Structure formats: C-alpha cells, structure tokens
PDB file of C-alpha atoms in Angstrom:
ATOM      1  CA  MET W 288    -189.701 -59.121 227.671  1.00  0.00           C
ATOM      2  CA  ILE W 289    -191.245 -56.805 224.705  1.00  0.00           C
ATOM      3  CA  ASP W 290    -194.800 -56.714 223.897  1.00  0.00           C
ATOM      4  CA  PRO W 291    -194.557 -55.917 219.853  1.00  0.00           C
ATOM      5  CA  ALA W 292    -197.541 -53.382 220.171  1.00  0.00           C
ATOM      6  CA  ALA W 293    -195.225 -51.255 222.659  1.00  0.00           C
ATOM      7  CA  SER W 294    -192.274 -51.224 220.509  1.00  0.00           C
ATOM      8  CA  SER W 295    -192.230 -50.344 216.910  1.00  0.00           C
ATOM      9  CA  ALA W 296    -189.265 -52.057 216.027  1.00  0.00           C
ATOM     10  CA  PRO W 297    -188.430 -55.106 218.016  1.00  0.00           C
ATOM     11  CA  GLN W 298    -184.673 -56.208 217.149  1.00  0.00           C
ATOM     12  CA  GLY W 299    -183.457 -59.971 216.759  1.00  0.00           C
ATOM     13  CA  GLY W 300    -182.832 -61.685 219.789  1.00  0.00           C
ATOM     14  CA  GLU W 301    -185.632 -60.228 221.881  1.00  0.00           C
ATOM     15  CA  LEU W 302    -188.396 -62.332 223.099  1.00  0.00           C
ATOM     16  CA  VAL W 303    -191.685 -60.650 221.955  1.00  0.00           C
ATOM     17  CA  ARG W 304    -195.150 -61.880 222.270  1.00  0.00           C
ATOM     18  CA  ARG W 305    -196.195 -63.683 219.055  1.00  0.00           C
ATOM     19  CA  HIS W 306    -199.990 -65.820 219.718  1.00  0.00           C
ATOM     20  CA  ARG W 307    -202.426 -64.495 221.536  1.00  0.00           C
ATOM     21  CA  TRP W 308    -204.217 -67.236 223.973  1.00  0.00           C
ATOM     22  CA  PRO W 309    -207.486 -67.886 221.982  1.00  0.00           C
ATOM     23  CA  THR W 310    -205.146 -68.801 218.610  1.00  0.00           C
ATOM     24  CA  ARG W 311    -202.954 -70.824 221.122  1.00  0.00           C
ATOM     25  CA  LEU W 312    -205.870 -72.903 222.504  1.00  0.00           C
ATOM     26  CA  TRP W 313    -207.608 -73.592 219.003  1.00  0.00           C
ATOM     27  CA  HIS W 314    -204.089 -74.843 217.738  1.00  0.00           C
ATOM     28  CA  TRP W 315    -203.954 -77.665 220.224  1.00  0.00           C
ATOM     29  CA  THR W 316    -207.573 -78.168 220.153  1.00  0.00           C
ATOM     30  CA  ASN W 317    -207.621 -78.766 216.955  1.00  0.00           C
ATOM     31  CA  ALA W 318    -204.506 -80.542 216.480  1.00  0.00           C
ATOM     32  CA  VAL W 319    -205.784 -83.325 218.793  1.00  0.00           C
ATOM     33  CA  THR W 320    -209.488 -82.946 217.476  1.00  0.00           C
ATOM     34  CA  LEU W 321    -208.635 -83.208 213.622  1.00  0.00           C
ATOM     35  CA  LEU W 322    -205.819 -86.654 214.830  1.00  0.00           C
ATOM     36  CA  VAL W 323    -209.052 -88.118 216.220  1.00  0.00           C
ATOM     37  CA  MET W 324    -211.160 -87.536 213.455  1.00  0.00           C
ATOM     38  CA  LEU W 325    -208.230 -88.876 211.095  1.00  0.00           C
ATOM     39  CA  MET W 326    -207.958 -92.275 213.235  1.00  0.00           C
ATOM     40  CA  SER W 327    -211.646 -92.597 213.611  1.00  0.00           C
ATOM     41  CA  GLY W 328    -212.550 -91.653 210.141  1.00  0.00           C
ATOM     42  CA  LEU W 329    -210.086 -94.258 208.444  1.00  0.00           C
ATOM     43  CA  MET W 330    -211.740 -97.042 210.479  1.00  0.00           C
ATOM     44  CA  ILE W 331    -215.111 -95.738 209.129  1.00  0.00           C
ATOM     45  CA  PHE W 332    -213.343 -95.990 205.742  1.00  0.00           C
ATOM     46  CA  ASN W 333    -212.615 -99.703 206.313  1.00  0.00           C
ATOM     47  CA  ALA W 334    -216.111-100.892 206.130  1.00  0.00           C
ATOM     48  CA  HIS W 335    -216.476-100.045 202.503  1.00  0.00           C
ATOM     49  CA  PRO W 336    -212.861 -98.799 201.235  1.00  0.00           C
ATOM     50  CA  ARG W 337    -213.616 -97.699 197.745  1.00  0.00           C
ATOM     51  CA  LEU W 338    -214.611 -94.028 196.629  1.00  0.00           C
ATOM     52  CA  TYR W 339    -217.249 -93.294 193.498  1.00  0.00           C
ATOM     53  CA  TRP W 340    -218.665 -90.116 192.228  1.00  0.00           C
ATOM     54  CA  GLY W 341    -222.025 -89.491 191.841  1.00  0.00           C
ATOM     55  CA  GLU W 342    -225.207 -90.324 194.123  1.00  0.00           C
ATOM     56  CA  TYR W 343    -224.927 -94.211 194.560  1.00  0.00           C
ATOM     57  CA  GLY W 344    -221.625 -96.539 194.868  1.00  0.00           C
ATOM     58  CA  ALA W 345    -221.718 -99.997 196.361  1.00  0.00           C
ATOM     59  CA  ASN W 346    -219.018-103.166 195.582  1.00  0.00           C
ATOM     60  CA  TYR W 347    -219.783-103.558 191.484  1.00  0.00           C
ATOM     61  CA  ASP W 348    -219.761 -99.725 190.662  1.00  0.00           C
ATOM     62  CA  LYS W 349    -217.029 -98.340 189.359  1.00  0.00           C
ATOM     63  CA  ALA W 350    -214.867 -96.758 192.313  1.00  0.00           C
ATOM     64  CA  TRP W 351    -211.693 -94.680 191.149  1.00  0.00           C
ATOM     65  CA  LEU W 352    -210.195 -95.301 194.571  1.00  0.00           C
ATOM     66  CA  LYS W 353    -210.167 -98.860 196.109  1.00  0.00           C
ATOM     67  CA  VAL W 354    -207.968 -99.977 199.163  1.00  0.00           C
ATOM     68  CA  GLY W 355    -208.115-103.837 199.783  1.00  0.00           C
ATOM     69  CA  SER W 356    -205.883-107.232 198.811  1.00  0.00           C
ATOM     70  CA  ALA W 357    -206.096-109.539 195.753  1.00  0.00           C
ATOM     71  CA  ARG W 358    -204.894-112.995 194.672  1.00  0.00           C
ATOM     72  CA  SER W 359    -202.078-112.571 192.279  1.00  0.00           C
ATOM     73  CA  GLY W 360    -199.291-115.465 190.834  1.00  0.00           C
ATOM     74  CA  GLY W 361    -197.070-115.162 193.877  1.00  0.00           C
ATOM     75  CA  GLY W 362    -199.909-115.466 196.353  1.00  0.00           C
ATOM     76  CA  GLU W 363    -202.245-112.565 197.900  1.00  0.00           C
ATOM     77  CA  GLN W 364    -201.427-108.990 197.778  1.00  0.00           C
ATOM     78  CA  GLY W 365    -202.304-105.685 199.408  1.00  0.00           C
ATOM     79  CA  TYR W 366    -203.170-102.751 197.019  1.00  0.00           C
ATOM     80  CA  ILE W 367    -204.132 -99.070 196.234  1.00  0.00           C
ATOM     81  CA  GLU W 368    -205.794 -98.336 193.208  1.00  0.00           C
ATOM     82  CA  ILE W 369    -206.572 -95.101 191.943  1.00  0.00           C
ATOM     83  CA  ALA W 370    -208.196 -94.063 188.523  1.00  0.00           C
ATOM     84  CA  GLY W 371    -207.131 -98.110 187.473  1.00  0.00           C
ATOM     85  CA  HIS W 372    -203.409 -97.745 187.909  1.00  0.00           C
ATOM     86  CA  ARG W 373    -202.691-100.324 190.987  1.00  0.00           C
ATOM     87  CA  TRP W 374    -199.515-100.391 193.188  1.00  0.00           C
ATOM     88  CA  ASP W 375    -198.524-103.043 195.778  1.00  0.00           C
ATOM     89  CA  THR W 376    -199.016-101.910 199.381  1.00  0.00           C
ATOM     90  CA  THR W 377    -198.707-105.498 200.917  1.00  0.00           C
ATOM     91  CA  GLY W 378    -197.781-104.966 204.412  1.00  0.00           C
ATOM     92  CA  THR W 379    -199.246-101.337 205.178  1.00  0.00           C
ATOM     93  CA  LEU W 380    -202.476-100.908 203.576  1.00  0.00           C
ATOM     94  CA  GLY W 381    -204.600-103.701 202.263  1.00  0.00           C
ATOM     95  CA  LEU W 382    -202.994-106.667 203.810  1.00  0.00           C
ATOM     96  CA  TRP W 383    -201.224-106.281 206.835  1.00  0.00           C
ATOM     97  CA  THR W 384    -200.134-108.247 210.198  1.00  0.00           C
ATOM     98  CA  ASP W 385    -201.817-106.935 213.780  1.00  0.00           C
ATOM     99  CA  ALA W 386    -200.371-107.189 216.762  1.00  0.00           C
ATOM    100  CA  ASP W 387    -201.230-110.403 217.807  1.00  0.00           C
ATOM    101  CA  GLY W 388    -199.411-111.682 214.369  1.00  0.00           C
ATOM    102  CA  LYS W 389    -202.684-112.541 212.558  1.00  0.00           C
ATOM    103  CA  VAL W 390    -203.229-111.341 208.764  1.00  0.00           C
ATOM    104  CA  GLN W 391    -205.558-108.924 208.524  1.00  0.00           C
ATOM    105  CA  ARG W 392    -207.443-108.096 205.077  1.00  0.00           C
ATOM    106  CA  ARG W 393    -208.651-104.561 205.541  1.00  0.00           C
ATOM    107  CA  ALA W 394    -207.650-100.879 204.372  1.00  0.00           C
ATOM    108  CA  PHE W 395    -205.730 -99.448 207.091  1.00  0.00           C
ATOM    109  CA  PRO W 396    -204.072-100.647 209.678  1.00  0.00           C
ATOM    110  CA  TYR W 397    -204.939-101.181 213.345  1.00  0.00           C
ATOM    111  CA  TRP W 398    -201.998 -98.583 214.467  1.00  0.00           C
ATOM    112  CA  ALA W 399    -203.766 -96.152 212.198  1.00  0.00           C
ATOM    113  CA  THR W 400    -207.377 -96.311 213.436  1.00  0.00           C
ATOM    114  CA  ILE W 401    -210.097 -95.354 216.416  1.00  0.00           C
ATOM    115  CA  PRO W 402    -210.654 -98.093 217.475  1.00  0.00           C
ATOM    116  CA  SER W 403    -207.529-100.192 216.575  1.00  0.00           C
ATOM    117  CA  ARG W 404    -210.173-103.522 216.317  1.00  0.00           C
ATOM    118  CA  TYR W 405    -212.514-103.010 214.056  1.00  0.00           C
ATOM    119  CA  SER W 406    -215.552-101.484 214.969  1.00  0.00           C
ATOM    120  CA  LEU W 407    -217.508 -99.121 212.461  1.00  0.00           C
ATOM    121  CA  ALA W 408    -219.993 -98.398 215.271  1.00  0.00           C
ATOM    122  CA  ILE W 409    -217.350 -97.255 217.860  1.00  0.00           C
ATOM    123  CA  GLY W 410    -215.219 -95.252 214.984  1.00  0.00           C
ATOM    124  CA  ARG W 411    -218.871 -93.423 214.210  1.00  0.00           C
ATOM    125  CA  ILE W 412    -218.920 -92.390 218.216  1.00  0.00           C
ATOM    126  CA  TRP W 413    -215.557 -91.278 217.921  1.00  0.00           C
ATOM    127  CA  HIS W 414    -215.757 -89.110 214.687  1.00  0.00           C
ATOM    128  CA  LEU W 415    -219.299 -87.537 215.330  1.00  0.00           C
ATOM    129  CA  ALA W 416    -218.578 -86.391 218.924  1.00  0.00           C
ATOM    130  CA  PHE W 417    -215.325 -84.652 217.972  1.00  0.00           C
ATOM    131  CA  ALA W 418    -216.888 -83.065 214.527  1.00  0.00           C
ATOM    132  CA  TRP W 419    -218.986 -81.052 216.974  1.00  0.00           C
ATOM    133  CA  VAL W 420    -215.774 -79.943 218.625  1.00  0.00           C
ATOM    134  CA  LEU W 421    -214.056 -79.336 215.371  1.00  0.00           C
ATOM    135  CA  ALA W 422    -217.689 -77.300 213.979  1.00  0.00           C
ATOM    136  CA  ALA W 423    -217.562 -75.225 217.072  1.00  0.00           C
ATOM    137  CA  GLY W 424    -213.924 -74.531 217.367  1.00  0.00           C
ATOM    138  CA  LEU W 425    -213.934 -73.220 214.098  1.00  0.00           C
ATOM    139  CA  LEU W 426    -216.958 -71.132 214.479  1.00  0.00           C
ATOM    140  CA  LEU W 427    -215.535 -69.340 217.592  1.00  0.00           C
ATOM    141  CA  TYR W 428    -212.049 -68.726 216.389  1.00  0.00           C
ATOM    142  CA  LEU W 429    -213.294 -67.148 212.876  1.00  0.00           C
ATOM    143  CA  ALA W 430    -215.705 -64.955 215.051  1.00  0.00           C
ATOM    144  CA  TRP W 431    -212.807 -64.119 217.297  1.00  0.00           C
ATOM    145  CA  SER W 432    -210.336 -63.673 214.419  1.00  0.00           C
ATOM    146  CA  LEU W 433    -212.961 -61.440 212.924  1.00  0.00           C
ATOM    147  CA  VAL W 434    -213.249 -59.213 215.854  1.00  0.00           C
ATOM    148  CA  ALA W 435    -210.240 -58.912 217.158  1.00  0.00           C
ATOM    149  CA  GLY W 436    -208.985 -58.038 213.603  1.00  0.00           C
ATOM    150  CA  HIS W 437    -206.831 -60.916 213.060  1.00  0.00           C
ATOM    151  CA  ILE W 438    -207.952 -62.137 209.736  1.00  0.00           C
ATOM    152  CA  ARG W 439    -207.423 -58.439 208.430  1.00  0.00           C
ATOM    153  CA  ARG W 440    -204.049 -57.851 209.894  1.00  0.00           C
ATOM    154  CA  ASP W 441    -202.317 -61.650 209.868  1.00  0.00           C
ATOM    155  CA  ILE W 442    -204.346 -63.313 206.826  1.00  0.00           C
ATOM    156  CA  HIS W 443    -205.222 -60.864 204.465  1.00  0.00           C
ATOM    157  CA  ILE W 444    -203.008 -60.936 201.348  1.00  0.00           C
ATOM    158  CA  THR W 445    -202.192 -57.234 200.033  1.00  0.00           C
ATOM    159  CA  ARG W 446    -202.317 -56.304 196.077  1.00  0.00           C
ATOM    160  CA  ALA W 447    -198.496 -56.086 196.552  1.00  0.00           C
ATOM    161  CA  GLU W 448    -197.965 -59.602 197.748  1.00  0.00           C
ATOM    162  CA  TRP W 449    -200.717 -60.969 194.958  1.00  0.00           C
ATOM    163  CA  ARG W 450    -197.794 -59.766 192.280  1.00  0.00           C
ATOM    164  CA  PRO W 451    -196.039 -62.745 190.360  1.00  0.00           C
ATOM    165  CA  SER W 452    -192.827 -61.122 191.334  1.00  0.00           C
ATOM    166  CA  HIS W 453    -193.567 -61.035 194.846  1.00  0.00           C
ATOM    167  CA  LEU W 454    -194.836 -64.798 194.852  1.00  0.00           C
ATOM    168  CA  TRP W 455    -191.763 -65.753 193.432  1.00  0.00           C
ATOM    169  CA  HIS W 456    -189.420 -64.267 195.379  1.00  0.00           C
ATOM    170  CA  ASP W 457    -191.130 -65.708 198.352  1.00  0.00           C
ATOM    171  CA  ILE W 458    -191.323 -69.229 196.982  1.00  0.00           C
ATOM    172  CA  ARG W 459    -187.684 -68.676 196.321  1.00  0.00           C
ATOM    173  CA  GLU W 460    -186.994 -67.797 199.850  1.00  0.00           C
ATOM    174  CA  HIS W 461    -188.174 -70.832 201.471  1.00  0.00           C
ATOM    175  CA  ALA W 462    -186.758 -73.179 198.702  1.00  0.00           C
ATOM    176  CA  ARG W 463    -183.219 -71.772 200.454  1.00  0.00           C
ATOM    177  CA  LEU W 464    -184.449 -71.937 203.774  1.00  0.00           C
ATOM    178  CA  ARG W 465    -183.844 -68.308 204.503  1.00  0.00           C
ATOM    179  CA  PHE W 466    -186.962 -67.561 206.795  1.00  0.00           C
ATOM    180  CA  PRO W 467    -187.596 -63.601 207.789  1.00  0.00           C
ATOM    181  CA  THR W 468    -185.229 -62.487 210.766  1.00  0.00           C
ATOM    182  CA  GLY W 469    -185.636 -59.396 213.252  1.00  0.00           C
ATOM    183  CA  ALA W 470    -189.513 -57.636 213.079  1.00  0.00           C
ATOM    184  CA  SER W 471    -190.135 -59.508 209.837  1.00  0.00           C
ATOM    185  CA  ALA W 472    -190.372 -62.859 211.597  1.00  0.00           C
ATOM    186  CA  LEU W 473    -193.630 -61.684 213.340  1.00  0.00           C
ATOM    187  CA  ARG W 474    -195.315 -60.928 209.984  1.00  0.00           C
ATOM    188  CA  TYR W 475    -196.652 -63.999 208.056  1.00  0.00           C
ATOM    189  CA  SER W 476    -194.908 -64.435 204.449  1.00  0.00           C
ATOM    190  CA  VAL W 477    -197.527 -64.675 201.627  1.00  0.00           C
ATOM    191  CA  LEU W 478    -197.083 -68.339 201.341  1.00  0.00           C
ATOM    192  CA  GLN W 479    -197.978 -68.865 204.761  1.00  0.00           C
ATOM    193  CA  LYS W 480    -201.163 -66.564 204.211  1.00  0.00           C
ATOM    194  CA  LEU W 481    -202.211 -68.538 201.332  1.00  0.00           C
ATOM    195  CA  ALA W 482    -201.806 -71.795 203.194  1.00  0.00           C
ATOM    196  CA  TYR W 483    -203.703 -70.898 206.291  1.00  0.00           C
ATOM    197  CA  ALA W 484    -206.784 -69.534 204.676  1.00  0.00           C
ATOM    198  CA  ALA W 485    -206.668 -72.389 202.728  1.00  0.00           C
ATOM    199  CA  VAL W 486    -207.050 -74.549 205.624  1.00  0.00           C
ATOM    200  CA  LEU W 487    -209.526 -72.110 207.451  1.00  0.00           C
ATOM    201  CA  PHE W 488    -211.748 -71.326 204.229  1.00  0.00           C
ATOM    202  CA  GLY W 489    -211.223 -74.336 202.101  1.00  0.00           C
ATOM    203  CA  LEU W 490    -210.493 -77.679 203.779  1.00  0.00           C
ATOM    204  CA  LEU W 491    -211.858 -77.206 207.041  1.00  0.00           C
ATOM    205  CA  PRO W 492    -215.349 -75.848 206.111  1.00  0.00           C
ATOM    206  CA  MET W 493    -215.017 -78.220 203.511  1.00  0.00           C
ATOM    207  CA  MET W 494    -214.898 -81.051 205.651  1.00  0.00           C
ATOM    208  CA  ILE W 495    -217.777 -79.898 207.862  1.00  0.00           C
ATOM    209  CA  LEU W 496    -220.453 -79.455 204.660  1.00  0.00           C
ATOM    210  CA  THR W 497    -219.223 -82.582 203.004  1.00  0.00           C
ATOM    211  CA  GLY W 498    -220.099 -84.522 206.504  1.00  0.00           C
ATOM    212  CA  LEU W 499    -223.158 -82.968 206.538  1.00  0.00           C
ATOM    213  CA  ALA W 500    -223.758 -84.181 202.865  1.00  0.00           C
ATOM    214  CA  MET W 501    -223.107 -87.360 203.677  1.00  0.00           C
ATOM    215  CA  SER W 502    -225.594 -87.984 206.678  1.00  0.00           C
ATOM    216  CA  PRO W 503    -229.095 -89.249 205.824  1.00  0.00           C
ATOM    217  CA  GLY W 504    -230.409 -86.747 208.130  1.00  0.00           C
ATOM    218  CA  THR W 505    -229.300 -83.632 206.074  1.00  0.00           C
ATOM    219  CA  ASP W 506    -231.538 -84.836 203.359  1.00  0.00           C
ATOM    220  CA  ALA W 507    -234.592 -84.227 205.643  1.00  0.00           C
ATOM    221  CA  TRP W 508    -233.866 -80.501 206.321  1.00  0.00           C
ATOM    222  CA  ALA W 509    -231.127 -79.453 203.844  1.00  0.00           C
ATOM    223  CA  PRO W 510    -231.174 -81.707 200.630  1.00  0.00           C
ATOM    224  CA  LEU W 511    -229.076 -79.328 198.540  1.00  0.00           C
ATOM    225  CA  VAL W 512    -226.236 -79.633 200.392  1.00  0.00           C
ATOM    226  CA  THR W 513    -225.840 -83.100 199.276  1.00  0.00           C
ATOM    227  CA  GLU W 514    -226.837 -82.202 195.582  1.00  0.00           C
ATOM    228  CA  VAL W 515    -224.297 -78.862 195.434  1.00  0.00           C
ATOM    229  CA  PHE W 516    -221.675 -81.942 195.290  1.00  0.00           C
ATOM    230  CA  GLY W 517    -223.554 -83.823 193.013  1.00  0.00           C
ATOM    231  CA  GLY W 518    -224.405 -86.849 195.298  1.00  0.00           C
ATOM    232  CA  ARG W 519    -223.657 -88.398 198.734  1.00  0.00           C
ATOM    233  CA  GLN W 520    -220.804 -90.582 197.196  1.00  0.00           C
ATOM    234  CA  SER W 521    -219.148 -87.413 195.920  1.00  0.00           C
ATOM    235  CA  ALA W 522    -219.149 -85.911 199.007  1.00  0.00           C
ATOM    236  CA  ARG W 523    -217.664 -88.773 200.673  1.00  0.00           C
ATOM    237  CA  SER W 524    -214.910 -88.675 197.824  1.00  0.00           C
ATOM    238  CA  VAL W 525    -214.202 -84.593 198.691  1.00  0.00           C
ATOM    239  CA  HIS W 526    -214.290 -85.731 202.375  1.00  0.00           C
ATOM    240  CA  PHE W 527    -211.239 -87.755 201.997  1.00  0.00           C
ATOM    241  CA  ILE W 528    -209.795 -85.756 199.575  1.00  0.00           C
ATOM    242  CA  CYS W 529    -209.802 -82.973 201.941  1.00  0.00           C
ATOM    243  CA  ALA W 530    -208.504 -84.817 204.711  1.00  0.00           C
ATOM    244  CA  TRP W 531    -205.706 -85.875 203.342  1.00  0.00           C
ATOM    245  CA  GLY W 532    -205.564 -82.409 202.016  1.00  0.00           C
ATOM    246  CA  LEU W 533    -204.902 -81.396 205.735  1.00  0.00           C
ATOM    247  CA  VAL W 534    -202.483 -84.264 206.333  1.00  0.00           C
ATOM    248  CA  GLY W 535    -200.316 -82.727 203.819  1.00  0.00           C
ATOM    249  CA  PHE W 536    -200.523 -79.255 205.165  1.00  0.00           C
ATOM    250  CA  PHE W 537    -199.880 -80.841 208.639  1.00  0.00           C
ATOM    251  CA  VAL W 538    -196.933 -82.527 207.232  1.00  0.00           C
ATOM    252  CA  LEU W 539    -195.416 -79.516 205.651  1.00  0.00           C
ATOM    253  CA  HIS W 540    -196.139 -77.154 209.031  1.00  0.00           C
ATOM    254  CA  ILE W 541    -194.245 -79.612 211.069  1.00  0.00           C
ATOM    255  CA  VAL W 542    -191.263 -79.526 208.369  1.00  0.00           C
ATOM    256  CA  MET W 543    -191.302 -76.001 208.346  1.00  0.00           C
ATOM    257  CA  VAL W 544    -191.236 -75.717 212.603  1.00  0.00           C
ATOM    258  CA  VAL W 545    -188.545 -78.264 212.835  1.00  0.00           C
ATOM    259  CA  LEU W 546    -186.621 -76.382 209.759  1.00  0.00           C
ATOM    260  CA  ALA W 547    -187.108 -72.399 211.623  1.00  0.00           C
ATOM    261  CA  GLY W 548    -186.341 -73.890 215.331  1.00  0.00           C
ATOM    262  CA  PRO W 549    -188.722 -76.154 217.063  1.00  0.00           C
ATOM    263  CA  LEU W 550    -187.990 -75.351 220.254  1.00  0.00           C
ATOM    264  CA  ASN W 551    -188.515 -71.445 219.657  1.00  0.00           C
ATOM    265  CA  GLU W 552    -191.352 -71.969 217.613  1.00  0.00           C
ATOM    266  CA  VAL W 553    -193.432 -74.817 219.905  1.00  0.00           C
ATOM    267  CA  ARG W 554    -193.019 -72.173 222.955  1.00  0.00           C
ATOM    268  CA  SER W 555    -194.539 -69.202 220.869  1.00  0.00           C
ATOM    269  CA  MET W 556    -197.683 -71.557 220.638  1.00  0.00           C
ATOM    270  CA  VAL W 557    -197.632 -72.824 224.526  1.00  0.00           C
ATOM    271  CA  THR W 558    -196.523 -69.546 225.754  1.00  0.00           C
ATOM    272  CA  GLY W 559    -197.378 -67.161 223.328  1.00  0.00           C
ATOM    273  CA  TRP W 560    -193.394 -65.632 223.722  1.00  0.00           C
ATOM    274  CA  TYR W 561    -191.424 -65.703 220.867  1.00  0.00           C
ATOM    275  CA  ARG W 562    -187.573 -64.898 220.787  1.00  0.00           C
ATOM    276  CA  LEU W 563    -187.013 -63.069 217.363  1.00  0.00           C
ATOM    277  CA  PRO W 564    -184.337 -64.771 214.932  1.00  0.00           C
ATOM    278  CA  ARG W 565    -181.231 -62.318 214.917  1.00  0.00           C
ATOM    279  CA  GLU W 566    -180.550 -60.197 211.646  1.00  0.00           C
ATOM    280  CA  ARG W 567    -178.225 -61.825 208.899  1.00  0.00           C
ATOM    281  CA  ARG W 568    -174.620 -59.832 209.170  1.00  0.00           C
ATOM    282  CA  PRO W 569    -174.339 -58.349 205.635  1.00  0.00           C
TER     283      PRO W 569
END
C-alpha cells in the first residue's frame, strides 16, 4: 500500500490513500441526513402539494406546480401539473394504493415519506432535527476543507480548466466512459469539480437558507432572509427545486460510481484506500 504523499507518481494497480477520514465521515453522515430530510420533506409537502411564487399561496391561488387527483371521463386520476401542463401519474403520485390496499389521495406515496402514514407533526420533527445535522455538518466540513487545503487542492478550478476546449474534452471523455487511469484518477476532472462545487457552495447552502426563510421565527430576527427570495412561498419553491437538484446529483453520482467500478469506489469511501485503475495500453 502506498500513500500518494510519499510517492510522486503512483502507478495503475497500486493501492493508495484517496479520501481522508473527515471526508468519509461527512459523506456517509450527509447521505443518511439528506435521505431522512428528503423523505420527511415529502411528508411536509403532502400537507399542501402545491408551490407558488411570492409571499402568499393558498388553494385558490395560481400554483406553478400541483400534485393531486381529479375526476376525468374514465374515473379518478392522479396527476402532476407544472406551469399548466398536466401528466397522468395514477398509482405513483396523487392517487395510489397503500400497504393495506386502500386508495390514498396524497401527493407522494407512503414508501417515499417519513413517517409512512400521514403525520405533518412527525414529519416536521424529523425534518428539523436532521436540519441541524445538515447545517452543522456542512459548516464543519467546509471549515476543515479550508484549513486542510481540500478546496484549494481538489475543488478549485484553474484558469486552464475553464477553457472551452478543456471543458469540451472532459465532456467527450465522460460521454465515451473513458475514465482517468493511473495517478490521474486521484484528481477530480473539471466536471466533477463543477458538480461538487455546485453542491457544496450552491445547493446545500441554498437548502439551509430557504429553510430559514420559510420559518416564521426568522421574520422576527432576520426578515431580510425571506425578502431576498421574494417571499415565503418563493423560498418554499426554491427549497423544493434544490432538493430535487440534490436527488439528480445523487442519481448521477451513483451511475458514475457503478460505471467506474463500485467495489473500488465504495471501498475508498469506507476505508480511504483506492486501487488506481491500470493505464490503458497504446
């Protein structure tokens, strides 16, 4: 086993240290935290499955997103409606059957929410409890990343990497599933840097800020937080969009892990040790 700090050019096939323990701890803690927050957040959304822009929003106001059920010519159907365009989602969203075989008329099904039975109060308890874990974890991880040089060394995008030719090359390499080999596999590509930076400095902080903006208590000590988003309902919409942005990142992340070699990738995030892919033969 080789520590890359002790060798200037580790070769493909060697076992090297890749992730430090703070990164591994934050990664798995965040995975659990975001899963609980997503599922409890869907329970909260079920209480009023509509999204608006502005300060106020109620049943008879114009919503840009709706999830529900309605009667049609062939009976009742579940639907999702975005900006006036409606899609049938019967059996999945809006109208579905629970574990006891009973028809339910709620936005998200029982298997996607915490708790599985409808309870706005319990959903809020879970959501707010793990919101503290999310905020504290992000703050500590960013502080460690600055002190340890993780952001400067691994996330910072250089001027050369911003060149269109470099970006296009990286896009083509990913599209062809040509992943770095040898020592190059220890460095993030520019697309990875952009994705991780978007999560660390965009989606996660925005989730926390919009969560605060939706809280009535925030108006008492920092009304500007809500005003920045144009109102509480706008903050709720941005919160929802960012949540699904994180889901999209998670799906892409899992796909890339599977394509790059799941056992090796997961081992590196559990133990810190990573086997460098062997160099391609010319």
